[in-house]
Coordinates of C-alpha atoms in Angstrom, one line a residue:
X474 CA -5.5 -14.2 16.3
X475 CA -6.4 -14.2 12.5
X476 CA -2.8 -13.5 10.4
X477 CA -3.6 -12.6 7.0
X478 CA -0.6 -11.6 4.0
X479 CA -1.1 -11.1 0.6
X480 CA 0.1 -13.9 -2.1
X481 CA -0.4 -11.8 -5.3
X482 CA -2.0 -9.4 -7.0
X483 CA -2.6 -9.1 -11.0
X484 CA -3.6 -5.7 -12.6
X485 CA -5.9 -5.1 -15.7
X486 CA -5.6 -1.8 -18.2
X487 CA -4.4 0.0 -15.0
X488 CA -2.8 3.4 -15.7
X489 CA -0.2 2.1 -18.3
X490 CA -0.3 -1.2 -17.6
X491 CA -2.5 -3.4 -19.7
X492 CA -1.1 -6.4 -17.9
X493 CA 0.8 -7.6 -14.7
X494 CA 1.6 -9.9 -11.9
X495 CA 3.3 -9.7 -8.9
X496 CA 3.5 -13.1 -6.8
X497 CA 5.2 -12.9 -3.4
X498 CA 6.9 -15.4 -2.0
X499 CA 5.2 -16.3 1.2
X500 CA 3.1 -19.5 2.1
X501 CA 1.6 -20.9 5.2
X502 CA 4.9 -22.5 6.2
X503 CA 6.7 -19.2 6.6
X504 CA 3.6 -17.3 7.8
X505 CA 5.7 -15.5 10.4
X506 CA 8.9 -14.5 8.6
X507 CA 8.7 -10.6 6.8
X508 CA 8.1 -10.6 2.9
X509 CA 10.5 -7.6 2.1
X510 CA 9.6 -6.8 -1.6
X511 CA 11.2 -4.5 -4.0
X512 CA 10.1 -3.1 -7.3
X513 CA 12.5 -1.5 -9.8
X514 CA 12.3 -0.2 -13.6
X515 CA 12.9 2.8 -15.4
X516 CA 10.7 5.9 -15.0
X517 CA 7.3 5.5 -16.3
X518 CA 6.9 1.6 -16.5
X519 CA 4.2 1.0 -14.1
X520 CA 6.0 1.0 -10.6
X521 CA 3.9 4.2 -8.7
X522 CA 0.8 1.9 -10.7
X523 CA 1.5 -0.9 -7.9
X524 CA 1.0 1.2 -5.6
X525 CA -2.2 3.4 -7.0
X526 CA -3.8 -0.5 -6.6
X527 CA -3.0 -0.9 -3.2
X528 CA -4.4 2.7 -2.3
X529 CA -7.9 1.6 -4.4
X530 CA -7.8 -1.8 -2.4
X531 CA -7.6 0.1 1.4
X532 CA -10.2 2.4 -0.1
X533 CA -12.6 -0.7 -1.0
X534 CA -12.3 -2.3 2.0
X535 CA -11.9 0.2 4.5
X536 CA -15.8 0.9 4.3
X537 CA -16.3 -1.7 6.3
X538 CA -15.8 0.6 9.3
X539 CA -15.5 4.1 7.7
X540 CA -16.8 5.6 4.5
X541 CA -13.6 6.2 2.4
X542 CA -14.2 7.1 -1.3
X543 CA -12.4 5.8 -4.2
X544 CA -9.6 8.3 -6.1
X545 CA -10.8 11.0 -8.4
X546 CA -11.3 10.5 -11.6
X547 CA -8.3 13.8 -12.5
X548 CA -6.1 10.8 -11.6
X549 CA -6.9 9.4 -14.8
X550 CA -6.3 5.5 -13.5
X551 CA -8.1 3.8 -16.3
X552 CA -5.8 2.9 -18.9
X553 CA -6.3 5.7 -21.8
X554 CA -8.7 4.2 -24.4
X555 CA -10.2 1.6 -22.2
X556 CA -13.5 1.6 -20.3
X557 CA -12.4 -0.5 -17.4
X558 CA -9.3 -1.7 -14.8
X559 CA -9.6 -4.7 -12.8
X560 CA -7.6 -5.4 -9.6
X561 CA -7.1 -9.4 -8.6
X562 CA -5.7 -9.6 -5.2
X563 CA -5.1 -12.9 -3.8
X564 CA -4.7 -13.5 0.1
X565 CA -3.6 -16.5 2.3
X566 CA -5.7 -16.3 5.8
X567 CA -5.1 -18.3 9.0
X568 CA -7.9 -17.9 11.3
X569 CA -9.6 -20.4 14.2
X570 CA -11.2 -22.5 11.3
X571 CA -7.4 -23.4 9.4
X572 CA -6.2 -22.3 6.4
X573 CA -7.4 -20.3 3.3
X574 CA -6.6 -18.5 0.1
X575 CA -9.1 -16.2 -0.5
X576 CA -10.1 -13.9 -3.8
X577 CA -10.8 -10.8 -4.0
X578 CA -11.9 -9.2 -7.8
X579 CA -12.4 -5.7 -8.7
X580 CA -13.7 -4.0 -12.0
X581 CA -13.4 -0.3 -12.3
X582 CA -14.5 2.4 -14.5
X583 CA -14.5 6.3 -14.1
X584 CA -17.3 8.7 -14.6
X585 CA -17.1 12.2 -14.4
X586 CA -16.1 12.6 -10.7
X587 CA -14.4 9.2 -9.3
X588 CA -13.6 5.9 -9.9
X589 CA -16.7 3.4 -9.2
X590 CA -16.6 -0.3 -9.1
X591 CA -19.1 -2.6 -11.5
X592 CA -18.0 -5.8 -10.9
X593 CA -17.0 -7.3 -7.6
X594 CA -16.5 -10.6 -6.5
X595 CA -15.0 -12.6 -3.3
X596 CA -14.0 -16.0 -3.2
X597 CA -12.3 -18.8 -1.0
X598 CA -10.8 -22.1 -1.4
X599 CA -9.8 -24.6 2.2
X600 CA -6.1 -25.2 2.4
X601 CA -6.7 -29.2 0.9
X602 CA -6.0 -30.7 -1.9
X603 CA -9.2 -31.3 -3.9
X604 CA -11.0 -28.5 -2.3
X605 CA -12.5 -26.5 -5.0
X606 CA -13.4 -22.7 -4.9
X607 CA -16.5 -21.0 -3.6
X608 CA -18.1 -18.1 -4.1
X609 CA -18.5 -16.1 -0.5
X610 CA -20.1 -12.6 -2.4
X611 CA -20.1 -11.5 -5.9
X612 CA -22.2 -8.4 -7.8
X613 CA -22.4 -6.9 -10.9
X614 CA -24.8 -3.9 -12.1
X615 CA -27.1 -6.6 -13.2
X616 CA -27.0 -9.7 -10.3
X617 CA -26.2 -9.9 -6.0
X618 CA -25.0 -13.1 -5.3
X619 CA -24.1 -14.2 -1.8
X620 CA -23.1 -17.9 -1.8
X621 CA -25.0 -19.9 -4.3
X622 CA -28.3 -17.8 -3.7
X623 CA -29.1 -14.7 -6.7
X624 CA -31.1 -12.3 -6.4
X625 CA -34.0 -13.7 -7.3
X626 CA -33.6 -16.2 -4.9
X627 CA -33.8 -14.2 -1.8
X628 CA -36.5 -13.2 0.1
X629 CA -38.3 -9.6 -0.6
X630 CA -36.9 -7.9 2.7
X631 CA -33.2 -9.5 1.6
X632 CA -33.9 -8.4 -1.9
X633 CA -34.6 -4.7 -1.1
X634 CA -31.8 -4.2 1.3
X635 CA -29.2 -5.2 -1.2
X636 CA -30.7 -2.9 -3.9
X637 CA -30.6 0.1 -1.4
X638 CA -27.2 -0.6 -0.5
X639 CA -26.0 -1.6 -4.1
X640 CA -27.4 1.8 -5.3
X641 CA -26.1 3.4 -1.9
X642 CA -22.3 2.0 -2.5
X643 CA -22.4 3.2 -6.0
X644 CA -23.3 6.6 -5.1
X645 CA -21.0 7.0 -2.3
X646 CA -18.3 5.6 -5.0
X647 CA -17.5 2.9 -2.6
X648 CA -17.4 -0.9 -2.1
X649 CA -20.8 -2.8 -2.2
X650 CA -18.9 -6.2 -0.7
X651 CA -17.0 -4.2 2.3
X652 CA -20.1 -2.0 2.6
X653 CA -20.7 -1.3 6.3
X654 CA -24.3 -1.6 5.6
X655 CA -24.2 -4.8 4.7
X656 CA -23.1 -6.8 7.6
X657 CA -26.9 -7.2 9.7
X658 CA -28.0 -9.2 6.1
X659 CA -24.8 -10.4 5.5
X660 CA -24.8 -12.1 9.1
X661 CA -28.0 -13.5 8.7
X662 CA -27.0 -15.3 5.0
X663 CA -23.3 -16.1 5.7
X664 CA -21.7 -18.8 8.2
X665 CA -20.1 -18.4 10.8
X666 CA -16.7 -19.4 9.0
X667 CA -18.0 -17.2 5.8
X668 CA -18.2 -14.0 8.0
X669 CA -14.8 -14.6 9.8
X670 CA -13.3 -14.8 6.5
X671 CA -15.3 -11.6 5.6
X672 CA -14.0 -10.1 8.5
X673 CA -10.3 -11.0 8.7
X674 CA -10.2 -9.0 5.4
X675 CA -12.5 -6.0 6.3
X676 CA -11.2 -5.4 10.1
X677 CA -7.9 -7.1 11.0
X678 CA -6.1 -6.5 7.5
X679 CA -6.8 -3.4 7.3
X680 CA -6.6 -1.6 10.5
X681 CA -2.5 -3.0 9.5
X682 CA -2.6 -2.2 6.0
X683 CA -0.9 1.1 5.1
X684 CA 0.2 2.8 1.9
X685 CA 2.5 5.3 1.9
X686 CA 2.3 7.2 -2.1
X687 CA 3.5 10.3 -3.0
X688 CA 0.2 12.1 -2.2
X689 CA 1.1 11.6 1.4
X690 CA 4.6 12.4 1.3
X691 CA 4.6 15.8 -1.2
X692 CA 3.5 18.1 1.4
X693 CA 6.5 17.1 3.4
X694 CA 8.7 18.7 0.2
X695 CA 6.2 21.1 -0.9
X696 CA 4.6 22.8 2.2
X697 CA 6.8 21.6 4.7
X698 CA 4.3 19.7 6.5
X699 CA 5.6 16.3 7.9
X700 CA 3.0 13.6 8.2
X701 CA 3.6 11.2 10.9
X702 CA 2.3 7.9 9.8
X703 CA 1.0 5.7 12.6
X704 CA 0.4 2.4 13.8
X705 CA 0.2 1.9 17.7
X706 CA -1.7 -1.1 19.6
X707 CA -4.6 1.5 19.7
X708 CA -4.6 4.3 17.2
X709 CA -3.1 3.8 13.6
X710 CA -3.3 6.5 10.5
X711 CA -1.4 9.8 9.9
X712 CA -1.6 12.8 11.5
X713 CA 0.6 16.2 9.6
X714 CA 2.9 18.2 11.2
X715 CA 3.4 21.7 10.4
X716 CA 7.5 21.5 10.6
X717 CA 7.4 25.6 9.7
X718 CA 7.0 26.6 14.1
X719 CA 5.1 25.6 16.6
X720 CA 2.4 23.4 16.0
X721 CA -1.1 23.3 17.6
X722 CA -3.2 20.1 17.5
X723 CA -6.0 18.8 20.0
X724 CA -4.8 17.1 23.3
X725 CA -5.7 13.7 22.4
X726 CA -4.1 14.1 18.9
X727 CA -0.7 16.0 20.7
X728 CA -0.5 12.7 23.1
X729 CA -0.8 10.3 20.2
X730 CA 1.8 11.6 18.5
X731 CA 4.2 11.7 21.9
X732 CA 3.4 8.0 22.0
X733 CA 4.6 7.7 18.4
X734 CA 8.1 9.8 19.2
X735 CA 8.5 7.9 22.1
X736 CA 8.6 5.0 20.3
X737 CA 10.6 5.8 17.5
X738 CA 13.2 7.1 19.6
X739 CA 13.5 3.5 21.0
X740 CA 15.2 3.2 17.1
X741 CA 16.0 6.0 15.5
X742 CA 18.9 6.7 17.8
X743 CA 19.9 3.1 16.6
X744 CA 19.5 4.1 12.8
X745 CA 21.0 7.6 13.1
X746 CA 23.2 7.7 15.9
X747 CA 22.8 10.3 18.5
X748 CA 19.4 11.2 17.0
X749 CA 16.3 11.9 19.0
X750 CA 13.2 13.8 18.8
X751 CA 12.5 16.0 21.9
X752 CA 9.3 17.8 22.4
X753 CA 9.1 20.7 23.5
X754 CA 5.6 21.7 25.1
X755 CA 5.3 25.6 24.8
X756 CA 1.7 26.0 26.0
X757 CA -2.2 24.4 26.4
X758 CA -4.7 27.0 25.1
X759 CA -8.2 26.5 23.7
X760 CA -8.5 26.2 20.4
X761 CA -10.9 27.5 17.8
X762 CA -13.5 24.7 17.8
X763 CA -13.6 25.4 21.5
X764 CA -11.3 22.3 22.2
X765 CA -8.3 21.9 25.0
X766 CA -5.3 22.0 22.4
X767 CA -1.7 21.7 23.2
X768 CA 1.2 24.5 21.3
X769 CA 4.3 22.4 20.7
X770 CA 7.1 21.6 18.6
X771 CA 9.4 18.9 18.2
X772 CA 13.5 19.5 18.4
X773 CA 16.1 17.3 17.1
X774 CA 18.2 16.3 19.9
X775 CA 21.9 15.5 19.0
X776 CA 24.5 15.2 22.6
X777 CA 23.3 18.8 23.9
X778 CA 22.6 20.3 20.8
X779 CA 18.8 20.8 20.3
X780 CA 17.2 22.3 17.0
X781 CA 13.7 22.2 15.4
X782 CA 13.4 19.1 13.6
X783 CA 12.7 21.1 10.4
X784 CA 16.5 21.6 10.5
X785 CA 17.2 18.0 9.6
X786 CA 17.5 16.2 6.0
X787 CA 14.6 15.4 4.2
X788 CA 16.0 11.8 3.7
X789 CA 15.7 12.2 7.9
X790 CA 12.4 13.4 8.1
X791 CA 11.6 10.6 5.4
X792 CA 12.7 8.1 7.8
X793 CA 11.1 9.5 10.8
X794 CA 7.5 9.6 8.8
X795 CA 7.6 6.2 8.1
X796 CA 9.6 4.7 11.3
X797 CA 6.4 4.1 12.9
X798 CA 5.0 1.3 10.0
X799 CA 8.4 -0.3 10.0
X800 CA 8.7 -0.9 13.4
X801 CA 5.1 -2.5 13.0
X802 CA 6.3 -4.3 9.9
X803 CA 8.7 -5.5 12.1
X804 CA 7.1 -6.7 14.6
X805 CA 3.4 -7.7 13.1
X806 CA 2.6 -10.6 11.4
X807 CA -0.4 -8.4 10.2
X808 CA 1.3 -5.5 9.5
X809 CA 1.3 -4.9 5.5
X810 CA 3.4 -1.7 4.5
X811 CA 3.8 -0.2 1.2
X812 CA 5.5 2.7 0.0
X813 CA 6.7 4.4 -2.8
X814 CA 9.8 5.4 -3.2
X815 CA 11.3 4.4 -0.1
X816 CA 14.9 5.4 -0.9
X817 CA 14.0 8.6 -1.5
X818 CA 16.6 11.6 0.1
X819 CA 17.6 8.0 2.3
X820 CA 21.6 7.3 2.1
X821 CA 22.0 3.8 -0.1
X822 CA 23.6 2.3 2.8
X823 CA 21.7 2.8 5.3
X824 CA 18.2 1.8 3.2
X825 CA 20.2 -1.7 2.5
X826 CA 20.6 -2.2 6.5
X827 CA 17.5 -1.4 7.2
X828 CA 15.9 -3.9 4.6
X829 CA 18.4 -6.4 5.6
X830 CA 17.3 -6.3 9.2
X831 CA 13.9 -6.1 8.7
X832 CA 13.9 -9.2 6.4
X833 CA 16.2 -11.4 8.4
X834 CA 14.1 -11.0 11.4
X835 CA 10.9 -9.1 10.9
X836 CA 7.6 -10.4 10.5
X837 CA 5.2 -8.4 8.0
X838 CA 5.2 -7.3 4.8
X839 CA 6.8 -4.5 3.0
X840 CA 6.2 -3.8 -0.5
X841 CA 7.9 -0.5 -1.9
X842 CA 9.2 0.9 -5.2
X843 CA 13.1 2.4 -5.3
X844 CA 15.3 3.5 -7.7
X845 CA 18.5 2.8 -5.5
X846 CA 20.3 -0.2 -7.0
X847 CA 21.8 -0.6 -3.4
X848 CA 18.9 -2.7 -2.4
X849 CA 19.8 -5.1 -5.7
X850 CA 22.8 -6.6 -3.2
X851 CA 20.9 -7.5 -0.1
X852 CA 17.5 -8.9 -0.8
X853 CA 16.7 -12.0 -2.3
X854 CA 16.1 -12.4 -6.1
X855 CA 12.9 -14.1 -4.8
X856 CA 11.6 -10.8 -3.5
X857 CA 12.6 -8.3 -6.3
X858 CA 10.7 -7.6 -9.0
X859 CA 11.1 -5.5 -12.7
X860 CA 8.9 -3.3 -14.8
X861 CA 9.3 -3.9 -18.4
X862 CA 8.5 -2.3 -21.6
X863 CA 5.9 -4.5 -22.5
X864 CA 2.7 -3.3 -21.0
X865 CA 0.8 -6.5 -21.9
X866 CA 3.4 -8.4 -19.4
X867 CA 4.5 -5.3 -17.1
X868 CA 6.1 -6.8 -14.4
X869 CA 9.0 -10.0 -14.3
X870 CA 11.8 -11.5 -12.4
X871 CA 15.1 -11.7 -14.0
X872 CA 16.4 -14.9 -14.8
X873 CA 20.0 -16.6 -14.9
X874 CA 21.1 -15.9 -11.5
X875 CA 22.3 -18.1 -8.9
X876 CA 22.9 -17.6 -5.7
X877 CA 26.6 -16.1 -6.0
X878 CA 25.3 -13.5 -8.4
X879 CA 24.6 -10.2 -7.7
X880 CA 21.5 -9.1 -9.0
X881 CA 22.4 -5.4 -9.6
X882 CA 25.2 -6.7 -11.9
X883 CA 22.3 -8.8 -13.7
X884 CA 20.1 -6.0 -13.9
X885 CA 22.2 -3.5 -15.0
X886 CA 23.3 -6.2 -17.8
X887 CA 19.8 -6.9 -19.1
X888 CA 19.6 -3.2 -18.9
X889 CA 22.8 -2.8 -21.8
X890 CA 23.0 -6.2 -23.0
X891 CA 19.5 -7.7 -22.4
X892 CA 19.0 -11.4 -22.6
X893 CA 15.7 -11.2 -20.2
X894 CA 12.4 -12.4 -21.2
X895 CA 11.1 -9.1 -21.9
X896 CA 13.0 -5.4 -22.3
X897 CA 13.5 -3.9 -19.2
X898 CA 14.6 -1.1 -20.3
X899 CA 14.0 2.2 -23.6
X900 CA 17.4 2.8 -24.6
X901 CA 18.7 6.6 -25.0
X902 CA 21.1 7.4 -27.5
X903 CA 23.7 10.2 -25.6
X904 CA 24.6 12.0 -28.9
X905 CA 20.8 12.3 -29.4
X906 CA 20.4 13.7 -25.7
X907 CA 23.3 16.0 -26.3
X908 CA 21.7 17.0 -29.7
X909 CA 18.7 17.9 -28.3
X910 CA 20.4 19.5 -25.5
X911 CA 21.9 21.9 -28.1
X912 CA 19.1 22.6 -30.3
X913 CA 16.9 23.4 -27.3
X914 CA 19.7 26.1 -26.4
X915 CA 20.3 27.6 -29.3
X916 CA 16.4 28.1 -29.8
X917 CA 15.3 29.7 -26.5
X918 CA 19.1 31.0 -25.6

């Protein structure tokens, strides 16, 4: 089995950051042991941006197996005054032919609808010293490359089907690279070791990559539909909830999601004692579409007491959406999780022991932004990371601490004292908030 975890990734003129870097500390020694990896800054400097990239990422190279279009352009993810983003993510690979890093480069721009790429390119280097880089596929609007061969140096059937697909990808707003269209020509051109690179990044990443934004989680808050995110040996995605009374879904979607409660019960009973999720079938009808669907709806289970789970805390239902990709994280080498705002409506001490388990003895990789300073004491400086004000170098680690320090102290000092490399935080005056405060009331009172 192919592992594959991601060493770093470096954002270009990305929302409002015009430059950043996030390394994680994982190499092929520690392959197996769980990167746990916060990110923390004040509001606004670039921490929901780390997650926008990942989404664009499992959009590009999910249409290797599904068509999945890139964000809208109302999302506004170019940088304001700029005509283009770039993404650089950087992965290490294991696979039956050894050990690689490999490159994968992303240039953006929006047009009146969606984001679009012009510029793709992926690369790989062997796991030796003196091995040099090679290019595995790279485009632009003007050139196909696919290893040292152009365009121009392809046959005429070769040339035509990358022109219909390069015009294809760009229409659907998706990926040329990780275009599903590709792969007959692609098999024909590439080796066997190029296309198992190919593929260990197309198919087994991301059938184990998940990102978890604020998109998915608002209609939890908003509507009060829960969205059960999902990752079982067979079926992984999300599938919503309706928390508001009985729900009715297809059969095989109802069973999917028993499988799911089934096995979060195995830990949420662990994290919240005395907590399970009981369902409660109420009937199997047909539904519209003429399919066998199953009414249900899921009870919180405390001793004897049974409710609807809608009756439970949000930081509760937070937990119970998201149970299923930590388990994984967990448990899967593969597994790559990230999430935004993880802490959110979750008590500070619990969200430290879950981190701490998961990073003493998972195996994955978590990557999620928090404003809860409680994760500050129980992760390793190695794996925390700090927006800044500088949007030319948007993302560092704090220096000066040694391993008796505790980096919420250290943070909160560069926050009033600073003595970082860069500011990591825009200080606010109280008697100007309190001024401003005043004049607002006296003006609309």
């Amino acid at each position: 089995m192919a592992i594959i975890k991601i060493k770093k990734i470096i954002l270009h003129n990305l929302r409002n950051v015009r430059h950043g870097e996030i390394s994680i500390a994982v190499n092929f020694e520690s392959f197996l042991q769980a990167n746990v990896v916060g990110l923390y800054g004040q509001n606004g400097l670039g921490k929901t941006t780390i997650v926008d990239a990942f989404s664009i990422l499992k959009a590009l190279i999910s249409g290797w197996i599904a068509e999945v279009k890139l964000p809208v352009q109302e999302k506004c993810l170019v940088m304001a005054g700029e005509g283009k983003a770039s993404i650089d993510f950087e992965f290490l690979v294991e696979n039956q032919f050894g050990t690689f890093f490999v490159n994968y480069y992303v240039e953006l721009q929006e047009d009146e609808y969606r984001l679009y790429t012009v510029h793709e390119r992926l690369t790989y280097r062997e796991n030796d010293k003196g091995k040099r880089t090679k290019i595995l596929m790279a485009v632009t609007d003007d050139d196909v490359q696919i290893r040292n061969a152009k365009l121009t140096d392809l046959n005429e059937k070769a040339r035509i089907q990358l022109l219909v697909v390069h015009q294809l990808a760009r229409r659907q707003y998706m990926s040329f690279i990780f275009h599903k269209d590709l792969k007959p020509l692609l098999q024909e051109q590439l080796s066997e070791l190029e296309m198992e690179l190919l593929q260990n990044i197309a198919i087994d990443f991301t059938q184990d990559f998940h990102v978890v934004n604020n998109q998915n989680i608002a209609p939890l808050f908003e509507e009060r539909i829960m969205p059960f995110s999902i990752h079982l040996e067979r079926t992984r995605g999300l599938i919503p909830y309706d928390l508001k009374g009985p729900a009715v879904l297809p059969e095989e979607t109802f069973y999917v999601l028993c499988e799911v409660v089934e096995q979060s019960n195995q830990v949420l009973s662990a994290i919240i004692p005395g907590l399970t999720i009981k369902i409660n079938v109420i009937t199997k009808q047909m539904m519209d579409s003429g399919a066998k669907g199953v009414r249900f709806e899921f009870l919180s289970k405390r001793g004897k007491r049974e409710l609807p789970l809608r009756t439970e805390s949000e930081g509760i239902l937070k937990i119970i959406s998201v149970l299923s990709l930590l388990i994984a994280v967990y448990n899967n080498p593969n597994a790559c999780v990230v999430i935004d705002e993880l802490d959110s409506g979750v008590f500070e001490y619990l969200l430290g022991e879950l981190l701490t388990v998961i990073d003493e003895d998972g195996k994955g990789q978590l990557i999620f932004t928090s404003h809860n300073l409680r994760v500050l004491e129980v992760l390793a400086i190695k794996n925390l990371w700090f927006t800044t004000t500088n949007e030319d170098h948007r993302y560092m680690q704090l220096k000066g601490i040694k391993e008796v320090n505790n980096a919420r102290d250290v943070y909160l000092r560069a926050i009033q004292l600073g003595g970082q490399d860069e500011e990591v935080y825009k200080e606010t005056k109280s008697f100007k908030m309190k001024r401003a405060f005043r004049k607002a009331g006296v003006q609309h009172d």
